[in-house]
PDB file of C-alpha atoms in Angstrom:
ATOM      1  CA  UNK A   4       3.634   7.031 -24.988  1.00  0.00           C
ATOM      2  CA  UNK A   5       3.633   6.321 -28.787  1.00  0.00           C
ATOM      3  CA  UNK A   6       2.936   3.000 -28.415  1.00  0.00           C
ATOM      4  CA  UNK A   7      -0.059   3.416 -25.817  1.00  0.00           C
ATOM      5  CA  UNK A   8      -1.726   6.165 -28.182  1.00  0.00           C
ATOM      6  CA  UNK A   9      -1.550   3.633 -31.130  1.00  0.00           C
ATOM      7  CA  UNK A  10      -2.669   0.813 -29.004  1.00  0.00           C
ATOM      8  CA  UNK A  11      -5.792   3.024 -27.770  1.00  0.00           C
ATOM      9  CA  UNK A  12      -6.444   4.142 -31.750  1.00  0.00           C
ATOM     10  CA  UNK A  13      -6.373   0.911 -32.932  1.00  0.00           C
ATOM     11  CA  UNK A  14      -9.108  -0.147 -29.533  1.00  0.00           C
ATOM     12  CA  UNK A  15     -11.408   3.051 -30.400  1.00  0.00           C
ATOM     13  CA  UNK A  16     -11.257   1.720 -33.903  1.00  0.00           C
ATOM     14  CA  UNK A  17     -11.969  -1.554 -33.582  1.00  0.00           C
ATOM     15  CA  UNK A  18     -15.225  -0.643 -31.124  1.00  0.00           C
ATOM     16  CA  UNK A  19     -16.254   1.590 -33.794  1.00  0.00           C
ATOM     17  CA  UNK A  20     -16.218  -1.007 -36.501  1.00  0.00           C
ATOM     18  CA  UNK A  21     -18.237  -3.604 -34.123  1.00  0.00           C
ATOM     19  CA  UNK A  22     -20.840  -1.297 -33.255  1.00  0.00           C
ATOM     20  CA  UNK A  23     -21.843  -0.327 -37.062  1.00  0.00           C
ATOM     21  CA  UNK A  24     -21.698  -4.092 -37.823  1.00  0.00           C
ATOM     22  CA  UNK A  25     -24.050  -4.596 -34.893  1.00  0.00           C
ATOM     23  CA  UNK A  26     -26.243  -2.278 -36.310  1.00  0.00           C
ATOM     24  CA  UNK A  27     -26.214  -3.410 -39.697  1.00  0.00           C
ATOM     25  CA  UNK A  28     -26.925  -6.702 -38.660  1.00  0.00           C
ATOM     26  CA  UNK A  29     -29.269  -5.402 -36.277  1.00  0.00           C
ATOM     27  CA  UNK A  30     -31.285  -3.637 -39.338  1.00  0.00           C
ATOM     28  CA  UNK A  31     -31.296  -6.872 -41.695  1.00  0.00           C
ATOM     29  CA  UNK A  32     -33.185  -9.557 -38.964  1.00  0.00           C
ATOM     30  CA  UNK A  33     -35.314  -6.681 -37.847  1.00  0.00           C
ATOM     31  CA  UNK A  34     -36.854  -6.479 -41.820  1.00  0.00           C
ATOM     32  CA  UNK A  35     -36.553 -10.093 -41.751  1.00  0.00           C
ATOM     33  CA  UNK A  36     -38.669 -10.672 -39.083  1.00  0.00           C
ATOM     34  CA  UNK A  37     -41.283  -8.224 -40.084  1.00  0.00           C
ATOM     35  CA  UNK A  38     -41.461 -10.112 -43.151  1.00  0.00           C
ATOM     36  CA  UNK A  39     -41.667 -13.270 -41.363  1.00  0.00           C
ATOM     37  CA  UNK A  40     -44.302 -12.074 -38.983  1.00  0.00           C
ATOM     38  CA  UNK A  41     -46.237 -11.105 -41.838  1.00  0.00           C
ATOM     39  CA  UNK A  42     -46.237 -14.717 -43.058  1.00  0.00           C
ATOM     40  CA  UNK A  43     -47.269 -15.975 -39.904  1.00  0.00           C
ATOM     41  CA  UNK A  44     -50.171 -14.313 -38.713  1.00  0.00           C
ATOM     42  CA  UNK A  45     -52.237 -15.869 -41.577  1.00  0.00           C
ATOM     43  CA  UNK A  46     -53.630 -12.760 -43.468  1.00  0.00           C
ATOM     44  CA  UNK A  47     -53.122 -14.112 -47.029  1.00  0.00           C
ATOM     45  CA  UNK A  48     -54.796 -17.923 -45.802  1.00  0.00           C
ATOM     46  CA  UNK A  49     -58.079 -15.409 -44.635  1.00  0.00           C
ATOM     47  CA  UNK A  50     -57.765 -13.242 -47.842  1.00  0.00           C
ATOM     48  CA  UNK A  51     -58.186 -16.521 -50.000  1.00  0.00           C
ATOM     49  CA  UNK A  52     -60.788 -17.926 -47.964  1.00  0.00           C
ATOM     50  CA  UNK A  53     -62.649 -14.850 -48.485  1.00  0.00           C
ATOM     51  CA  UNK A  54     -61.852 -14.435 -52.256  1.00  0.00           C
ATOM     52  CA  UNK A  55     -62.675 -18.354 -53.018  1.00  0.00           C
ATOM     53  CA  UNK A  56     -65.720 -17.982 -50.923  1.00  0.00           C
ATOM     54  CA  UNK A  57     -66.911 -15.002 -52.501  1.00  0.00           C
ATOM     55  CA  UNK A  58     -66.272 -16.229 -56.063  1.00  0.00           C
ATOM     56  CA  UNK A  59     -68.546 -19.970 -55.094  1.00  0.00           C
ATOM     57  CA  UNK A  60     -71.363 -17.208 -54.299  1.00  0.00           C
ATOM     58  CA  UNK A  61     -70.851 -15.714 -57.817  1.00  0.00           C
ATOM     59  CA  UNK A  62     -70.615 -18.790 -59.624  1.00  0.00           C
ATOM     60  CA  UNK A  63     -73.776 -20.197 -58.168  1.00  0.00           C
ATOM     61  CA  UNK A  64     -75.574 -17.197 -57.983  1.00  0.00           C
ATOM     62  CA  UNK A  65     -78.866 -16.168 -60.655  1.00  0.00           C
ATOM     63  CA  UNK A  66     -79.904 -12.994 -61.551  1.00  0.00           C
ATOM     64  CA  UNK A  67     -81.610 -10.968 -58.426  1.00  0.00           C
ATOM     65  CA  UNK A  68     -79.682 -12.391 -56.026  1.00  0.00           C
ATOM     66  CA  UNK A  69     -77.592 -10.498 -53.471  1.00  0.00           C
ATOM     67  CA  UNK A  70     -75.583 -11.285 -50.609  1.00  0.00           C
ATOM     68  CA  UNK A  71     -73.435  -9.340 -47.643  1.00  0.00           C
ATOM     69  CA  UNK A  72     -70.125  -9.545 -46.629  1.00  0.00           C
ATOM     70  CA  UNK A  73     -69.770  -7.669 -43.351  1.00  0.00           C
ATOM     71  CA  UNK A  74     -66.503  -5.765 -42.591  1.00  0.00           C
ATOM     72  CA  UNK A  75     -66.199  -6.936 -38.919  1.00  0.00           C
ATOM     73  CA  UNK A  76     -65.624 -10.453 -40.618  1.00  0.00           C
ATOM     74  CA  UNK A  77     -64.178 -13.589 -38.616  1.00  0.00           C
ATOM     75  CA  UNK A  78     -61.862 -13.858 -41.433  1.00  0.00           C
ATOM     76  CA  UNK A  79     -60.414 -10.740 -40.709  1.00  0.00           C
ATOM     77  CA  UNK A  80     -61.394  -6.664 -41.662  1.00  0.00           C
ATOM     78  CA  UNK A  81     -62.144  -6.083 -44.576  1.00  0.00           C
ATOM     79  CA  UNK A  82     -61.890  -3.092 -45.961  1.00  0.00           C
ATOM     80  CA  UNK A  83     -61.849  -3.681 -49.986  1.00  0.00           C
ATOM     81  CA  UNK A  84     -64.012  -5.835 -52.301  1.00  0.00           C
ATOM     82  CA  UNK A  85     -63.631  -5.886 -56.053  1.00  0.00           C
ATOM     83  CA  UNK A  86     -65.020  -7.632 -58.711  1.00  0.00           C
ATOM     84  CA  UNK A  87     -63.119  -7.002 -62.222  1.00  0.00           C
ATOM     85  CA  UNK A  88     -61.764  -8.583 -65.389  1.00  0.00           C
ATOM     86  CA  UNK A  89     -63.788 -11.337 -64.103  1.00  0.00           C
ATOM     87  CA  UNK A  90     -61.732 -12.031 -60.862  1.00  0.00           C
ATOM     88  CA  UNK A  91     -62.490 -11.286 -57.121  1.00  0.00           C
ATOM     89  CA  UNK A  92     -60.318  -8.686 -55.008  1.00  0.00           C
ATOM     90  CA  UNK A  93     -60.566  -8.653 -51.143  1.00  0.00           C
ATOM     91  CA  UNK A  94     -58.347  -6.386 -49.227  1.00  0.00           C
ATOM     92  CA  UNK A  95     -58.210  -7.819 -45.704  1.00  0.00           C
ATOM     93  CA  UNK A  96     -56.648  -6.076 -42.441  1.00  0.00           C
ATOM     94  CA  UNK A  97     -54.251  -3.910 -45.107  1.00  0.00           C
ATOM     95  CA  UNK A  98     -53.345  -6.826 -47.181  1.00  0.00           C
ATOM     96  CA  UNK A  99     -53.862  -5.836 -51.064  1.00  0.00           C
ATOM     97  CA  UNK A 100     -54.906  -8.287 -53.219  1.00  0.00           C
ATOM     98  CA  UNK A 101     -52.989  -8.409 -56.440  1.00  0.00           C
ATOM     99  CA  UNK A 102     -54.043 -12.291 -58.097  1.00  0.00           C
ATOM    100  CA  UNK A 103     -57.279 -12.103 -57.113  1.00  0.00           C
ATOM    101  CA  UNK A 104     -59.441 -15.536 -57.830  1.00  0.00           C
ATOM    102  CA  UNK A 105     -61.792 -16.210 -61.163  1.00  0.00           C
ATOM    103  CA  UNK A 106     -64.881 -16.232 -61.258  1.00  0.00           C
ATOM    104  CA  UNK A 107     -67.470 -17.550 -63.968  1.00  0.00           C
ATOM    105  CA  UNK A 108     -71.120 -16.110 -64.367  1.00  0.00           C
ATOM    106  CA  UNK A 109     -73.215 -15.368 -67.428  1.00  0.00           C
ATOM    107  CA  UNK A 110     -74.607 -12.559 -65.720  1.00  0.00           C
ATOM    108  CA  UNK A 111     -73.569  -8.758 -64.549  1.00  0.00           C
ATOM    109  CA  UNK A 112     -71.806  -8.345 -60.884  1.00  0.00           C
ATOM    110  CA  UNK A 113     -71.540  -5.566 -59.084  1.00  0.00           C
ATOM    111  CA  UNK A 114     -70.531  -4.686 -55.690  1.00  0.00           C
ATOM    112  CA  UNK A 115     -71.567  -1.741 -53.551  1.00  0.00           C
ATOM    113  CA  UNK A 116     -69.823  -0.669 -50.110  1.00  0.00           C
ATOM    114  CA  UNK A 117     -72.644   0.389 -47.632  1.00  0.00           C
ATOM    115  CA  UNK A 118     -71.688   1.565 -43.695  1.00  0.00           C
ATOM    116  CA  UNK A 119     -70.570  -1.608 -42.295  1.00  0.00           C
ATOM    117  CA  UNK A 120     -70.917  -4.115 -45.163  1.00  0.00           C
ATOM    118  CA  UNK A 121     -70.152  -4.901 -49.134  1.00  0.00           C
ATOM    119  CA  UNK A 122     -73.371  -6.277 -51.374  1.00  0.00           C
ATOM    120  CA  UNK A 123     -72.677  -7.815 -53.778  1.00  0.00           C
ATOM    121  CA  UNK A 124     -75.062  -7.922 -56.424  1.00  0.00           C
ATOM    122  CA  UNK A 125     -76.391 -10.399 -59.331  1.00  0.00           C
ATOM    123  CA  UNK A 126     -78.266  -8.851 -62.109  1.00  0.00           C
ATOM    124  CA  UNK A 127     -79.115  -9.528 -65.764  1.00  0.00           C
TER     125      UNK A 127
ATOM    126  CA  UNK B  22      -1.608   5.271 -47.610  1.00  0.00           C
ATOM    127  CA  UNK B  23      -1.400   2.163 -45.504  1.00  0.00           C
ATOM    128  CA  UNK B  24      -4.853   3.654 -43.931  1.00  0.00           C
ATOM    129  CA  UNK B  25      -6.543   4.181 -46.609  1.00  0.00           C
ATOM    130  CA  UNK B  26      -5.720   0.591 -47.791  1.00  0.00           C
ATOM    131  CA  UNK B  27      -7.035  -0.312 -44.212  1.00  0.00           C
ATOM    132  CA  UNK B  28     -10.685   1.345 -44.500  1.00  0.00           C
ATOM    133  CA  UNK B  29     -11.133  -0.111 -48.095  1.00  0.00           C
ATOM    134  CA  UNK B  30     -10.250  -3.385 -47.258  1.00  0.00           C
ATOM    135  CA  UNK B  31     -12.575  -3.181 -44.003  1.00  0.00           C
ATOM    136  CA  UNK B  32     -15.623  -1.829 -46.404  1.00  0.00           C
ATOM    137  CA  UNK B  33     -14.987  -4.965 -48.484  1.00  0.00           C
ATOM    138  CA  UNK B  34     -15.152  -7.188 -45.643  1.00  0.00           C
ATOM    139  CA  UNK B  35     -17.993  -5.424 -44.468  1.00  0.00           C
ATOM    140  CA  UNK B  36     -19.963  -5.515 -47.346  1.00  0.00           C
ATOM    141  CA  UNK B  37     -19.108  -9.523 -47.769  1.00  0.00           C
ATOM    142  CA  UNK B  38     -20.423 -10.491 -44.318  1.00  0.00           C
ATOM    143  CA  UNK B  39     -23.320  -7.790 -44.696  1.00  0.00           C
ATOM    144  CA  UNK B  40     -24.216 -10.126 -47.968  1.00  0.00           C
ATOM    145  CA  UNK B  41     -23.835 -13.284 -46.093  1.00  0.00           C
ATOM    146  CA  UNK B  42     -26.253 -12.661 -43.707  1.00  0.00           C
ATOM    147  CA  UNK B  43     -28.941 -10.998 -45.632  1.00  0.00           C
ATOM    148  CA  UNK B  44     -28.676 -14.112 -48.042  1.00  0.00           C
ATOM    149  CA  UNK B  45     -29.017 -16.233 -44.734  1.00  0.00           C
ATOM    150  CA  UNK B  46     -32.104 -14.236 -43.425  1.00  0.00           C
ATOM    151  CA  UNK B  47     -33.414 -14.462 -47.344  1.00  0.00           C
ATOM    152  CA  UNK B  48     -32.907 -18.356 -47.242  1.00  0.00           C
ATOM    153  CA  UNK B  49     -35.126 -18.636 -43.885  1.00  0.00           C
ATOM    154  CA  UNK B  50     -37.766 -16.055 -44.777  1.00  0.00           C
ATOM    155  CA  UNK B  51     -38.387 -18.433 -47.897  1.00  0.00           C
ATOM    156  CA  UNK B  52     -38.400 -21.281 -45.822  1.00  0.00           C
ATOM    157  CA  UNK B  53     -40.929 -19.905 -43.643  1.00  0.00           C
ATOM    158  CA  UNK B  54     -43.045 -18.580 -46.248  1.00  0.00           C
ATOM    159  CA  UNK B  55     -43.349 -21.920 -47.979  1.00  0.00           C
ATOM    160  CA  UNK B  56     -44.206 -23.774 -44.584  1.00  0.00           C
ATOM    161  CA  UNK B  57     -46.455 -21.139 -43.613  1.00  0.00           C
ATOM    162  CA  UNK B  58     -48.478 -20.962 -47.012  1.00  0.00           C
ATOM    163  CA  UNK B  59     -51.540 -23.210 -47.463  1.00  0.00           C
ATOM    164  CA  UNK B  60     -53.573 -23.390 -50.541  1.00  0.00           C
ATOM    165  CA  UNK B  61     -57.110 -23.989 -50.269  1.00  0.00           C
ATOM    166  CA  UNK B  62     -58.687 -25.902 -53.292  1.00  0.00           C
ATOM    167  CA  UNK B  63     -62.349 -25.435 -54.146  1.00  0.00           C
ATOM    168  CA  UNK B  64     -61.804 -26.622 -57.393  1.00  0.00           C
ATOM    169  CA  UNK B  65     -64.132 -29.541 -57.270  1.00  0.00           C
ATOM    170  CA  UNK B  66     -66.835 -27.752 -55.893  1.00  0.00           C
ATOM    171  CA  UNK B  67     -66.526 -24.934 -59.354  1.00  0.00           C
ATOM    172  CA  UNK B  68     -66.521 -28.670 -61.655  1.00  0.00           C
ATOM    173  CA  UNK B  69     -69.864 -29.158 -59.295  1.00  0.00           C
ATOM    174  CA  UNK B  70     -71.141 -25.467 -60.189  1.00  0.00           C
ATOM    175  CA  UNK B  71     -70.373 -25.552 -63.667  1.00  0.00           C
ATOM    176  CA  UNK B  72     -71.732 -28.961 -64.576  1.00  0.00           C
ATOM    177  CA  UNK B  73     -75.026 -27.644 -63.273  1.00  0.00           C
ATOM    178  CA  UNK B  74     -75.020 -24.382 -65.024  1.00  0.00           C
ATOM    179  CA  UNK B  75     -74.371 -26.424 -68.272  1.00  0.00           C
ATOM    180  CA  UNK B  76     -77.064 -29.024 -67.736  1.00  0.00           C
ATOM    181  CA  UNK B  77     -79.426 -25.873 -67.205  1.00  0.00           C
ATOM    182  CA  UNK B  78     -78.840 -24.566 -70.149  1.00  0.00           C
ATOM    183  CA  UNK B  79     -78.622 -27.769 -72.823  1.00  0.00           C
ATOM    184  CA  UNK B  80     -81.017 -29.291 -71.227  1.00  0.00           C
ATOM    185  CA  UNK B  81     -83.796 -27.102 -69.821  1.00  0.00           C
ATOM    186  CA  UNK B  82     -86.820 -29.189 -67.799  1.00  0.00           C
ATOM    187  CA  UNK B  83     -84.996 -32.307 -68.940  1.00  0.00           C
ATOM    188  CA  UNK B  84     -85.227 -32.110 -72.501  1.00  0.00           C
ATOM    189  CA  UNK B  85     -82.011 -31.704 -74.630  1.00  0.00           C
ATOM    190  CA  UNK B  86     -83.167 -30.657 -77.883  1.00  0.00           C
ATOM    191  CA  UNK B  87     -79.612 -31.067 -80.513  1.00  0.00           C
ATOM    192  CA  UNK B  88     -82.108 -29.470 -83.389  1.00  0.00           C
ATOM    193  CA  UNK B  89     -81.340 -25.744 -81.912  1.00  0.00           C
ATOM    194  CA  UNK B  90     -78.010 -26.250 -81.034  1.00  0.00           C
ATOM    195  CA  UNK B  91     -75.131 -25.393 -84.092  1.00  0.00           C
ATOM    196  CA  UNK B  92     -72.758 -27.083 -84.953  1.00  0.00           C
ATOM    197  CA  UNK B  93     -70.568 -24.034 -83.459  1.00  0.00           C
ATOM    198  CA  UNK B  94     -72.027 -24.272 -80.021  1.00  0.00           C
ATOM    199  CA  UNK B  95     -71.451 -27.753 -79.655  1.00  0.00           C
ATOM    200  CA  UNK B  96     -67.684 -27.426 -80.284  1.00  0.00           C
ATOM    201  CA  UNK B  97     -67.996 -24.281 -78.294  1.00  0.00           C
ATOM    202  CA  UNK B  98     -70.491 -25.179 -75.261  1.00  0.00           C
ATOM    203  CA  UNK B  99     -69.438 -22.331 -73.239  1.00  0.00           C
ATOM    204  CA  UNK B 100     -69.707 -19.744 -75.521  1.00  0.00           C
ATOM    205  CA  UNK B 101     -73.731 -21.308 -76.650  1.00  0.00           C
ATOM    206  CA  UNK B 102     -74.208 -21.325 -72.747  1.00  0.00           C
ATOM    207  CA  UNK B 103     -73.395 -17.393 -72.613  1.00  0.00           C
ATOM    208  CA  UNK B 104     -70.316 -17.838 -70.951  1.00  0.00           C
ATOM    209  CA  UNK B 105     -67.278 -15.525 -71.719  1.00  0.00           C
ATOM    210  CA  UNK B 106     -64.060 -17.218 -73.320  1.00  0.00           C
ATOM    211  CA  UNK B 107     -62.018 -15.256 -70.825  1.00  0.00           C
ATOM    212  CA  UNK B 108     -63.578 -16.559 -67.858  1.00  0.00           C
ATOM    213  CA  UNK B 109     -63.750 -20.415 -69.145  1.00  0.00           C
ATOM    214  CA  UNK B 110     -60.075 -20.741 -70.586  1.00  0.00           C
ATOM    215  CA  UNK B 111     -59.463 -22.905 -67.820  1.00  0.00           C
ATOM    216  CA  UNK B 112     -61.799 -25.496 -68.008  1.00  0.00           C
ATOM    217  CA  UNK B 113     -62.712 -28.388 -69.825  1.00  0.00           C
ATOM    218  CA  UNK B 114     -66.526 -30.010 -70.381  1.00  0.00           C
ATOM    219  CA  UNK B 115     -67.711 -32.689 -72.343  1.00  0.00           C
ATOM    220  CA  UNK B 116     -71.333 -34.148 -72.464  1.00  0.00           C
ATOM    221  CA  UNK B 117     -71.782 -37.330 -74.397  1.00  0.00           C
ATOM    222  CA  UNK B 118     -74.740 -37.959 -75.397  1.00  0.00           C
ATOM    223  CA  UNK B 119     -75.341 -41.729 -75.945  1.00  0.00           C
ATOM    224  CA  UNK B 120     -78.319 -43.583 -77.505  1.00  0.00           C
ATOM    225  CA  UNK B 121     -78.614 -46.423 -79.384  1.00  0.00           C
ATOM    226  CA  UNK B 122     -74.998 -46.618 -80.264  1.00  0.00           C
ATOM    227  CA  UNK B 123     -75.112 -42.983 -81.134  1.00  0.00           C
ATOM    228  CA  UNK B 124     -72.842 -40.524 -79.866  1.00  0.00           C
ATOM    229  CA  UNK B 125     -73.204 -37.417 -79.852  1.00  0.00           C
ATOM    230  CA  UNK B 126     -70.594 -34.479 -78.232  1.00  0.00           C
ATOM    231  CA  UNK B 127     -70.996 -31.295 -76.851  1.00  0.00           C
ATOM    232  CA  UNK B 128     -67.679 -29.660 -75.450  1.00  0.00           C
ATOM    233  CA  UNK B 129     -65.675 -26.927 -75.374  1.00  0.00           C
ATOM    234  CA  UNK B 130     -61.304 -26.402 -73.920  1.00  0.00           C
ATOM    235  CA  UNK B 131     -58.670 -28.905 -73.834  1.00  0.00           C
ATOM    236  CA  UNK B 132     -59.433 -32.627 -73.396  1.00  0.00           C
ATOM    237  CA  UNK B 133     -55.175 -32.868 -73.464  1.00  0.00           C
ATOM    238  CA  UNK B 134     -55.678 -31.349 -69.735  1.00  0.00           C
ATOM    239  CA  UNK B 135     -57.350 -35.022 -68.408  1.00  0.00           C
ATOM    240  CA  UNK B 136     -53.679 -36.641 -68.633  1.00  0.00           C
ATOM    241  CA  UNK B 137     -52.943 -34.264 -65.885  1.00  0.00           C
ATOM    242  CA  UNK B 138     -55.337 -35.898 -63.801  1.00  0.00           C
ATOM    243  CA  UNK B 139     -54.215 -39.331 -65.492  1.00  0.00           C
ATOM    244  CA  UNK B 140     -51.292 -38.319 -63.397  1.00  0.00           C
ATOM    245  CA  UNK B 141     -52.140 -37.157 -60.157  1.00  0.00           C
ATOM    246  CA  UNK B 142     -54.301 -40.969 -59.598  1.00  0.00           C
ATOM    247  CA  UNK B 143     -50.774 -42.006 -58.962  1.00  0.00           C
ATOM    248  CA  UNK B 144     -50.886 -42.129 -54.728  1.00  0.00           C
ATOM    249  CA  UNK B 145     -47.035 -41.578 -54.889  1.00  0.00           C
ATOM    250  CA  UNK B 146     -47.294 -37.655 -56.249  1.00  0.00           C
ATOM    251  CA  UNK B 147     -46.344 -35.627 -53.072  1.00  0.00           C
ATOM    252  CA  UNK B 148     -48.879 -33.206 -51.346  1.00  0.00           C
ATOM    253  CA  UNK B 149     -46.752 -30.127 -52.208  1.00  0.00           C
ATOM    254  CA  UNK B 150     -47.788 -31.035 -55.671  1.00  0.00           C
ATOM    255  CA  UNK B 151     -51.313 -32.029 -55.199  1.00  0.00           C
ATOM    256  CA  UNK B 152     -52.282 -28.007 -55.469  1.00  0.00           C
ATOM    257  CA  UNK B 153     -51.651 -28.402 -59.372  1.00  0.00           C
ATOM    258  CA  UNK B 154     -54.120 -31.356 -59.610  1.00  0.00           C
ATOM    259  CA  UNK B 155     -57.478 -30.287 -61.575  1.00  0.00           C
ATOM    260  CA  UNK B 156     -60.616 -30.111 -59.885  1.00  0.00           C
ATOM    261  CA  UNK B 157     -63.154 -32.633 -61.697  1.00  0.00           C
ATOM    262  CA  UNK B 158     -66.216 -33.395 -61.236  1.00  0.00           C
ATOM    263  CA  UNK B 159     -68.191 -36.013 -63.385  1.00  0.00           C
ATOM    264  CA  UNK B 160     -71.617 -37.686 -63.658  1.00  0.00           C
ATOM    265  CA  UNK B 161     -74.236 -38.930 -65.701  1.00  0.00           C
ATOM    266  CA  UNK B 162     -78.277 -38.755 -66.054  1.00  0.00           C
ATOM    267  CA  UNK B 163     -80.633 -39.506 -68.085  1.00  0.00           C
ATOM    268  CA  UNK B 164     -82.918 -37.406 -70.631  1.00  0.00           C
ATOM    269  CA  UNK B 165     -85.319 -36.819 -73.366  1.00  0.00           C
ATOM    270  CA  UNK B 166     -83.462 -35.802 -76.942  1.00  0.00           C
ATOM    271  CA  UNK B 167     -85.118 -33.714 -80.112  1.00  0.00           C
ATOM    272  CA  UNK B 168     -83.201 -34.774 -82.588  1.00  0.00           C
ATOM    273  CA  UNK B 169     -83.977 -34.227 -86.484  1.00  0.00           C
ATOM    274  CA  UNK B 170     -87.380 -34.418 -85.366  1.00  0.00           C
ATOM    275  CA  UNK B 171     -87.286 -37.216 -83.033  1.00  0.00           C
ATOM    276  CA  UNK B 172     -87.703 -37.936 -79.514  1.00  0.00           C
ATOM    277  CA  UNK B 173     -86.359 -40.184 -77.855  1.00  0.00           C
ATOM    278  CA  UNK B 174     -84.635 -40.954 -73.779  1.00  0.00           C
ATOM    279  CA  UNK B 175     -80.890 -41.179 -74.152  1.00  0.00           C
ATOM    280  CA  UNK B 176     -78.119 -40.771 -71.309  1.00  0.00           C
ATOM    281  CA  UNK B 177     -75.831 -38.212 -71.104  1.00  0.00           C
ATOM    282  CA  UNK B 178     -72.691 -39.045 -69.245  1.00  0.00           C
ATOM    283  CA  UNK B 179     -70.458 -35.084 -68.575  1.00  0.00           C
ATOM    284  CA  UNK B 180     -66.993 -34.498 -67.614  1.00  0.00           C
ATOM    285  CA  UNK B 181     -66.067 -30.695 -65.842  1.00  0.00           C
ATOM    286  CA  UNK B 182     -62.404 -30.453 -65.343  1.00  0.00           C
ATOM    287  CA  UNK B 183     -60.988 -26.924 -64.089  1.00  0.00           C
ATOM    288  CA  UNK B 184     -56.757 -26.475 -63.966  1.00  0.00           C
ATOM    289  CA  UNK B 185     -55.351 -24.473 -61.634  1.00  0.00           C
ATOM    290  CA  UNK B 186     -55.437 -20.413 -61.861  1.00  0.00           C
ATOM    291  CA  UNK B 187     -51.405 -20.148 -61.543  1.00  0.00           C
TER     292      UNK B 187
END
C-alpha cells in the first residue's frame, strides 16, 4: 500500500514536471515565431523602399516643389513620415523607424500630414 | 531533506534545458533574419544627384568662373555649394579641372575612401559584402573657365563617391 502510494507520487510528479516544461517550451517558439513572422512578411524591405525613395525625391528636388505620398501605399500603410536631423522616417503598417536614411538638400523640407496623404514640401 | 535536494536539482535542470532551447530558437531567428533581410542600394543614383547639384552650382550656364571661388571653397566644395557638413560627411567629390597642362582641384571628404572601391573591382568579394561597396558615379564635360581674368574652354573630369550610412 506504501509502495503503490509512492509509486503514484512519484507518476503525479513526474506529469507535473512534463507539463510545465511543455509550457515553457511552448512559450519560447511561440515568441520565436512571432519574431520570425515579423521578419518574413517584408515590412522593413517596404519601409526602406519608401525611406530611399523618399530621400531620391529630396535630393533632386528645387525649391517649390512638392510631392505626395499617399497612405493607402502599395508599399504598405503608412502612417508616419518624418524628415529630421537631415534623415527620412517612415513608419509603415506599425513598423517604427529608428535609422532612418540621409538625405542631402541645400534647401528647407518640410512635411505636412493631410486626410489621406503626406506632402512633402521644398522651399527656400 | 532528500526532497528538497530533489526540487533544486530539478529547477537546475530545468533552467539548463530552458537555456538550451531559447539559445536554439535565438540561433534560427538570426538565421532567418539574415536570409530574410535585403538591402537595397541607391547609392549610385545619390553619386548621379550630387554630381549634378555640384556642376549647377560651379559651373552655372556652362561657365566655371575659379576668380569667385576661395581658396576655402575649393578645399571645401560642399560647404561653397551650400551644403551642410552633417549631411555630406559621407561623400567624396573631386572636379579636376584640366587645361593646358593645368590642373586645377575642387573637392571636399576623403579621397582615402576610393581604395574601398579599389577593392570591391575584385569579382571574388562575396555579395553579402557588396552592400559596403560605395556608390560612385563619375564623368567628364567640357566648359568655359574665368580664370585671373581669362577665358578659356577646359575639361573638367568629377568623381562622386558616397560610403555606406552604417
Amino acid at each position: 500500500m506504501e509502495f503503490q502510494l509512492k509509486m503514484k507520487n512519484k507518476r503525479g510528479g513526474l506529469l507535473q514536471q512534463t507539463i510545465v516544461h511543455i509550457v515553457l517550451v511552448g512559450l519560447i517558439f511561440a515568441l520565436f515565431l512571432f519574431a520570425t513572422a515579423d521578419k518574413i512578411n517584408s515590412r522593413g524591405v517596404r519601409q526602406q523602399v519608401l525611406e530611399k525613395q523618399v530621400a531620391l525625391l529630396i535630393d533632386s528636388a528645387v525649391p517649390g516643389m512638392s510631392f505626395v505620398i499617399e497612405k493607402n501605399n502599395l508599399n504598405g500603410l503608412v502612417q508616419r513620415v518624418e524628415v529630421r536631423d537631415g534623415k527620412v522616417f517612415v513608419m509603415v503598417e506599425g513598423l517604427s523607424s529608428f535609422k532612418g536614411y540621409p538625405y542631402f538638400s541645400k534647401y528647407s523640407v518640410s512635411v505636412r500630414e493631410e486626410d489621406n496623404k503626406f506632402v512633402v514640401s521644398i522651399n527656400e | 531533506m532528500n526532497n528538497r535536494g530533489e526540487v533544486i536539482g530539478e529547477g537546475i535542470i530545468m533552467i539548463y534545458r530552458l537555456s538550451l532551447v531559447s539559445l536554439i530558437a535565438v540561433v534560427v531567428w538570426g538565421i532567418s533574419s539574415v536570409s530574410y533581410a535585403h538591402y537595397i542600394d541607391v547609392r549610385d543614383a545619390e553619386a548621379r544627384v550630387l554630381a549634378r547639384s555640384v556642376v549647377e552650382c560651379v559651373s552655372p550656364d556652362g561657365v566655371l568662373d575659379l576668380d569667385i571661388i576661395p581658396d576655402e571653397g575649393r578645399k571645401n566644395i560642399f560647404s561653397y555649394c551650400g551644403f551642410e557638413d552633417f549631411e555630406v560627411g559621407r561623400f567624396y567629390v573631386e572636379l579636376k579641372v584640366e587645361s593646358s597642362g593645368k590642373v586645377t582641384r575642387l573637392s571636399q571628404g576623403d579621397s582615402g575612401a576610393l581604395w574601398v572601391l579599389e577593392i570591391f573591382k575584385n569579382d571574388e568579394v562575396s555579395e553579402g559584402l557588396r552592400k559596403y561597396e560605395p556608390g560612385y558615379y563619375d564623368w567628364s564635360y567640357p566648359v568655359y573657365v574665368l580664370d585671373e581674368g581669362n577665358k578659356f574652354v577646359a575639361e573638367v573630369k568629377g568623381q562622386v563617391l558616397i560610403n555606406n550610412e552604417f
